N, C-alpha and C. Protein backbone atom coordinates (compact mmCIF):
# COMPACT_ATOMS: atom_id res chain seq x y z
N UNK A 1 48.33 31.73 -67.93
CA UNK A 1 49.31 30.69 -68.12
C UNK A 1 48.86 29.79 -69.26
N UNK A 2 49.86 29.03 -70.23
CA UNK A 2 49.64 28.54 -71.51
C UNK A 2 50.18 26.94 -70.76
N UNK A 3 49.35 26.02 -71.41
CA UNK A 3 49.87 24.43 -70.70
C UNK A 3 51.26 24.42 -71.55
N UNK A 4 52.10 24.00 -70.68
CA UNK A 4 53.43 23.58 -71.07
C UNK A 4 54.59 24.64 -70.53
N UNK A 5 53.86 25.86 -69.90
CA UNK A 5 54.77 26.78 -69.57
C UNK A 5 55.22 26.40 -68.11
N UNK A 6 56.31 26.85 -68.35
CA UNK A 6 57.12 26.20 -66.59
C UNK A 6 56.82 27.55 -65.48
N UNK A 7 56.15 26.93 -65.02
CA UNK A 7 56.02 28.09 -63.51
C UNK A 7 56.73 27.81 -61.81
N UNK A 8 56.54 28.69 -61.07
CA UNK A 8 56.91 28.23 -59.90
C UNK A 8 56.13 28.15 -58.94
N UNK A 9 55.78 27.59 -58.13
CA UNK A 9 54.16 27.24 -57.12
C UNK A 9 54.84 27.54 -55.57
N UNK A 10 54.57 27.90 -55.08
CA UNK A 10 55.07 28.56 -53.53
C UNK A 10 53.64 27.84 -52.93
N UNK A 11 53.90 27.17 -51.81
CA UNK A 11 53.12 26.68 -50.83
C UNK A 11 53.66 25.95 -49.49
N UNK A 12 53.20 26.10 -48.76
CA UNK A 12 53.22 25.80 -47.13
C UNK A 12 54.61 24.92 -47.25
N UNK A 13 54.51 23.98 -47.88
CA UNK A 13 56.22 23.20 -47.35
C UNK A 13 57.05 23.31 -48.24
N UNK A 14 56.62 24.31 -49.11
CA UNK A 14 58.06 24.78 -49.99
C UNK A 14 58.05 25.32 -51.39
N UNK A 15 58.90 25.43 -52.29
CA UNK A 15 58.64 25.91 -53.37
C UNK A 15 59.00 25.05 -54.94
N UNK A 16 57.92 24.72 -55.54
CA UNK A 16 58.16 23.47 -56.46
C UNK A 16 57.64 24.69 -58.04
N UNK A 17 58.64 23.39 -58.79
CA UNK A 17 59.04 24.30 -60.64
C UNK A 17 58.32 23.15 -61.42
N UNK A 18 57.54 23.05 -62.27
CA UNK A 18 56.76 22.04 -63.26
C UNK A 18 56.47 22.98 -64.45
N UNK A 19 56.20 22.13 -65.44
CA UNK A 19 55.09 22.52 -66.43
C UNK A 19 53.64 22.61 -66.36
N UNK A 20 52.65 23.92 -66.16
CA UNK A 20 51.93 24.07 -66.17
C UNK A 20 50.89 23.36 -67.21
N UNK A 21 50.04 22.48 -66.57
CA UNK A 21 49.02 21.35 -67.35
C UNK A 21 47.40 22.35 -67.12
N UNK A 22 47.09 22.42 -65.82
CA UNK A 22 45.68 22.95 -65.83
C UNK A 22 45.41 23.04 -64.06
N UNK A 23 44.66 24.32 -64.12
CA UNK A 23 44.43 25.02 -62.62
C UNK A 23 42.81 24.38 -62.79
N UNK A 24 42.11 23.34 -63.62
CA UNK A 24 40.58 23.05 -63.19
C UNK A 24 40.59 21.99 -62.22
N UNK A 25 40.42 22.32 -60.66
CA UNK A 25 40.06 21.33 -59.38
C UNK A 25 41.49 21.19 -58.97
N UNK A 26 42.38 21.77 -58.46
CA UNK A 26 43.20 22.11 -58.63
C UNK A 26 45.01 22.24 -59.22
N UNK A 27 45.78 23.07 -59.36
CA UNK A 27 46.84 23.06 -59.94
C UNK A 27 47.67 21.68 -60.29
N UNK A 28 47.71 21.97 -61.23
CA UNK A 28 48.07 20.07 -61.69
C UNK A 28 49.52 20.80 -62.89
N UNK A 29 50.84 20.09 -62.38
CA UNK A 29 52.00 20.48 -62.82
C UNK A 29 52.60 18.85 -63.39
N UNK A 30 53.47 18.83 -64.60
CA UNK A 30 53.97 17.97 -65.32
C UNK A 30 55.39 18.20 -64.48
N UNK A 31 56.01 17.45 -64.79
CA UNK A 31 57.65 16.87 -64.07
C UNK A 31 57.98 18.02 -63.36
N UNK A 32 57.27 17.72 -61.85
CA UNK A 32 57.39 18.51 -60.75
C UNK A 32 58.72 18.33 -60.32
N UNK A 33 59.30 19.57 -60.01
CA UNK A 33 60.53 19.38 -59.07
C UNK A 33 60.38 20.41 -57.95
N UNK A 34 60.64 20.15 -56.51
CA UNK A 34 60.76 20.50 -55.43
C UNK A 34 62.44 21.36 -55.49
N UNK A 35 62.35 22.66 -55.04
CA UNK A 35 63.49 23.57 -55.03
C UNK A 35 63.84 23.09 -53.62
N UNK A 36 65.54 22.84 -53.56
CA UNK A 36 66.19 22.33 -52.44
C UNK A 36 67.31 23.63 -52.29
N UNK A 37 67.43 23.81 -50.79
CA UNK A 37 69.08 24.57 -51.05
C UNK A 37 70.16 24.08 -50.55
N UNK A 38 70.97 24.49 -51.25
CA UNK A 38 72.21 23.16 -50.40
C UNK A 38 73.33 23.96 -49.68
N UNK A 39 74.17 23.66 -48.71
CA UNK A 39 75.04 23.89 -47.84
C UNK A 39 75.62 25.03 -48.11
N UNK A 40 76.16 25.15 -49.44
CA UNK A 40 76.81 26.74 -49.70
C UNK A 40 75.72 27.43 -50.37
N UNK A 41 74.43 26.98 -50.28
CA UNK A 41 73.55 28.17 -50.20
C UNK A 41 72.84 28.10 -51.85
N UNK A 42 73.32 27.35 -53.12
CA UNK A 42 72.93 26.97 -53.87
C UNK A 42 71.76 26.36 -54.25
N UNK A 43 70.80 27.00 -54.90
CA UNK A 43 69.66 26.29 -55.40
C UNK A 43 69.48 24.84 -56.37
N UNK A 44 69.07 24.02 -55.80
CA UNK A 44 68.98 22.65 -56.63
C UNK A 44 67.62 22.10 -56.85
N UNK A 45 67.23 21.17 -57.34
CA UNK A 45 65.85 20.30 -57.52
C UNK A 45 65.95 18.85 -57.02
N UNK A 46 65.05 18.41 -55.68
CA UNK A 46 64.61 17.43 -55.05
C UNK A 46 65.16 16.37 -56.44
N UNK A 47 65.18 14.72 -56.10
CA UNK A 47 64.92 14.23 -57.04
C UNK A 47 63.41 13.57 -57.21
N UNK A 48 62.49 14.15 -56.25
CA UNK A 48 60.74 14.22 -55.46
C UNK A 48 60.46 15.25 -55.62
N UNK A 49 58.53 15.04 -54.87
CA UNK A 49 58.52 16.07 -53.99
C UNK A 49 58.14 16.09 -52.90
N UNK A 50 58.58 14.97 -52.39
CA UNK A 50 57.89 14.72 -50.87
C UNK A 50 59.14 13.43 -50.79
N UNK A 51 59.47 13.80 -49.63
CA UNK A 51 60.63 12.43 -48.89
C UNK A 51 60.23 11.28 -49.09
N UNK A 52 58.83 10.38 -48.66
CA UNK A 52 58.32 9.16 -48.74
C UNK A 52 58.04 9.14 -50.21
N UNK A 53 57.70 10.18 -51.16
CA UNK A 53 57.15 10.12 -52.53
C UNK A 53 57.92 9.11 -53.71
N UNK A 54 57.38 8.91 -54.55
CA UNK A 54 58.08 8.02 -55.62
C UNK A 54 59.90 8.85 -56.10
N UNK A 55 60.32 8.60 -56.69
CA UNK A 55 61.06 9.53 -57.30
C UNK A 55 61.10 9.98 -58.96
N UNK A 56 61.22 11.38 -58.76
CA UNK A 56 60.69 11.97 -60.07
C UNK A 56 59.70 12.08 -60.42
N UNK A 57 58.44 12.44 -59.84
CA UNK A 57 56.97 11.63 -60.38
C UNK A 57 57.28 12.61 -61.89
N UNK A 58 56.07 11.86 -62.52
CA UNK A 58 55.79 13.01 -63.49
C UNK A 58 54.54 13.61 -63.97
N UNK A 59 53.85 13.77 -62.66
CA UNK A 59 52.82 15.11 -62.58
C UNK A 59 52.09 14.92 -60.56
N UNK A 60 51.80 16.25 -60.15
CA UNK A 60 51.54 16.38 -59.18
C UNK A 60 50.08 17.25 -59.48
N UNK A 61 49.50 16.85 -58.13
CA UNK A 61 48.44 18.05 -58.34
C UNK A 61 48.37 18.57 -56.98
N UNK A 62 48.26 19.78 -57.10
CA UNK A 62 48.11 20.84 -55.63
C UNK A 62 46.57 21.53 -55.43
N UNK A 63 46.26 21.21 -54.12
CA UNK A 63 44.99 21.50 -53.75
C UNK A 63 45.04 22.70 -53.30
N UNK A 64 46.03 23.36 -52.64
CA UNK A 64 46.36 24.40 -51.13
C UNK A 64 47.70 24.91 -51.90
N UNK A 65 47.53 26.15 -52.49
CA UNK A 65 48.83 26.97 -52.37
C UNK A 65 48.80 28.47 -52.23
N UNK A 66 50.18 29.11 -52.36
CA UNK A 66 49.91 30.39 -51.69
C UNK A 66 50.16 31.46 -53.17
N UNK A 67 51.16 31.02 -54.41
CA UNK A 67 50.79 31.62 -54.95
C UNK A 67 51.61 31.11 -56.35
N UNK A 68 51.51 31.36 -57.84
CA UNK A 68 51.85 30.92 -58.70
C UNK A 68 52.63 31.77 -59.58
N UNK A 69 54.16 31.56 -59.64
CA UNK A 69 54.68 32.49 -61.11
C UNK A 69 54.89 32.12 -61.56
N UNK A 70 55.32 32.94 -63.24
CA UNK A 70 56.11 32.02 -63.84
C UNK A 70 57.59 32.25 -63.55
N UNK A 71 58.25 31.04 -63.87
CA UNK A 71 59.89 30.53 -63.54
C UNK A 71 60.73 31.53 -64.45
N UNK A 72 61.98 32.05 -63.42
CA UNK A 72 62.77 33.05 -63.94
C UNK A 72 63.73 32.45 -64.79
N UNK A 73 64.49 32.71 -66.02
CA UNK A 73 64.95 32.66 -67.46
C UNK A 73 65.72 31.49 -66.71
N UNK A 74 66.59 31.61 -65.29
CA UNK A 74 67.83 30.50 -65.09
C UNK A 74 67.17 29.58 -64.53
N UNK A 75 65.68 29.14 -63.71
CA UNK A 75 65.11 28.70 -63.25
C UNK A 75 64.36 27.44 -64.56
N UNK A 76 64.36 28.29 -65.49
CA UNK A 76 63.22 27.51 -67.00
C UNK A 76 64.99 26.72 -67.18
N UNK A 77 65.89 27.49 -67.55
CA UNK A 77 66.82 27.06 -68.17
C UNK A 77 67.42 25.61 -66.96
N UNK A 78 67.72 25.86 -66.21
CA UNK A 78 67.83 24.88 -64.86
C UNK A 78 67.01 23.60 -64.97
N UNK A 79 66.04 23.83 -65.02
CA UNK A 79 64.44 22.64 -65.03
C UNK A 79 65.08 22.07 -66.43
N UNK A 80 64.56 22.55 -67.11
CA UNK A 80 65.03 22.04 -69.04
C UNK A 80 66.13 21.16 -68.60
N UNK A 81 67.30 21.13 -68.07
CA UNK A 81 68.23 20.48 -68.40
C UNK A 81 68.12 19.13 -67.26
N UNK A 82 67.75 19.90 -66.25
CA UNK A 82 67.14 18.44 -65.28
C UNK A 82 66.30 17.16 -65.53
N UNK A 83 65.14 17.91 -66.42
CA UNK A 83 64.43 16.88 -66.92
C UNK A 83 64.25 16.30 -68.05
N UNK A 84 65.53 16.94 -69.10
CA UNK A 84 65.75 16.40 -70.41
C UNK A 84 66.99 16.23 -70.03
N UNK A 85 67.79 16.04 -69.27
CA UNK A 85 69.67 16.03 -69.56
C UNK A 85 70.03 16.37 -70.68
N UNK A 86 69.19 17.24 -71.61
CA UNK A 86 70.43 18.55 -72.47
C UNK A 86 70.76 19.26 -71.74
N UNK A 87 72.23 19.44 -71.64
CA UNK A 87 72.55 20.90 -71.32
C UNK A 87 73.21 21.98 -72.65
N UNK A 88 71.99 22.76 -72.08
CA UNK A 88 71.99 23.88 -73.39
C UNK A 88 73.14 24.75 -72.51
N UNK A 89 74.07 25.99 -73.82
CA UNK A 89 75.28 26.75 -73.12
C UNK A 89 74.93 27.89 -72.42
């Protein structure tokens, strides 16, 4: 993984999309978003990542996870527009 690349982090309470910063002491992600699904079944992004948490932070670090990819083409494209409000076509 290259810092700045958007990955997806799977762990115990769910599955969160950031920019990859650095895995030294552990996984540390830039404008984390928490994957939500909503009623008709649609994938969205928390405006957190934790209910009590600030909103929007802009970096998390994970001690405990289960495993790391990188984010699929609509997933990068999705994030990008969430956390810049461009929407690209």
């Amino acid at each position: 993984m290259e810092k700045n690349d958007i990955i997806a982090v799977l762990t115990l309470a769910g599955e969160f999309v950031g920019k990859f910063v650095s895995d030294e002491n552990g996984l540390e992600l830039e404008d984390p978003r928490m994957i939500v699904q909503g009623p008709e079944g649609q994938m969205g992004f928390a405006r957190g990542i934790c209910q009590t948490g600030v909103e929007n932070p802009t970096s998390v670090k994970f001690d405990s996870y289960i495993f790391v990819t990188p984010a699929n083409d609509q997933v990068v494209k999705a994030f990008r527009e969430a956390t810049s409000g461009i929407v690209t076509p």
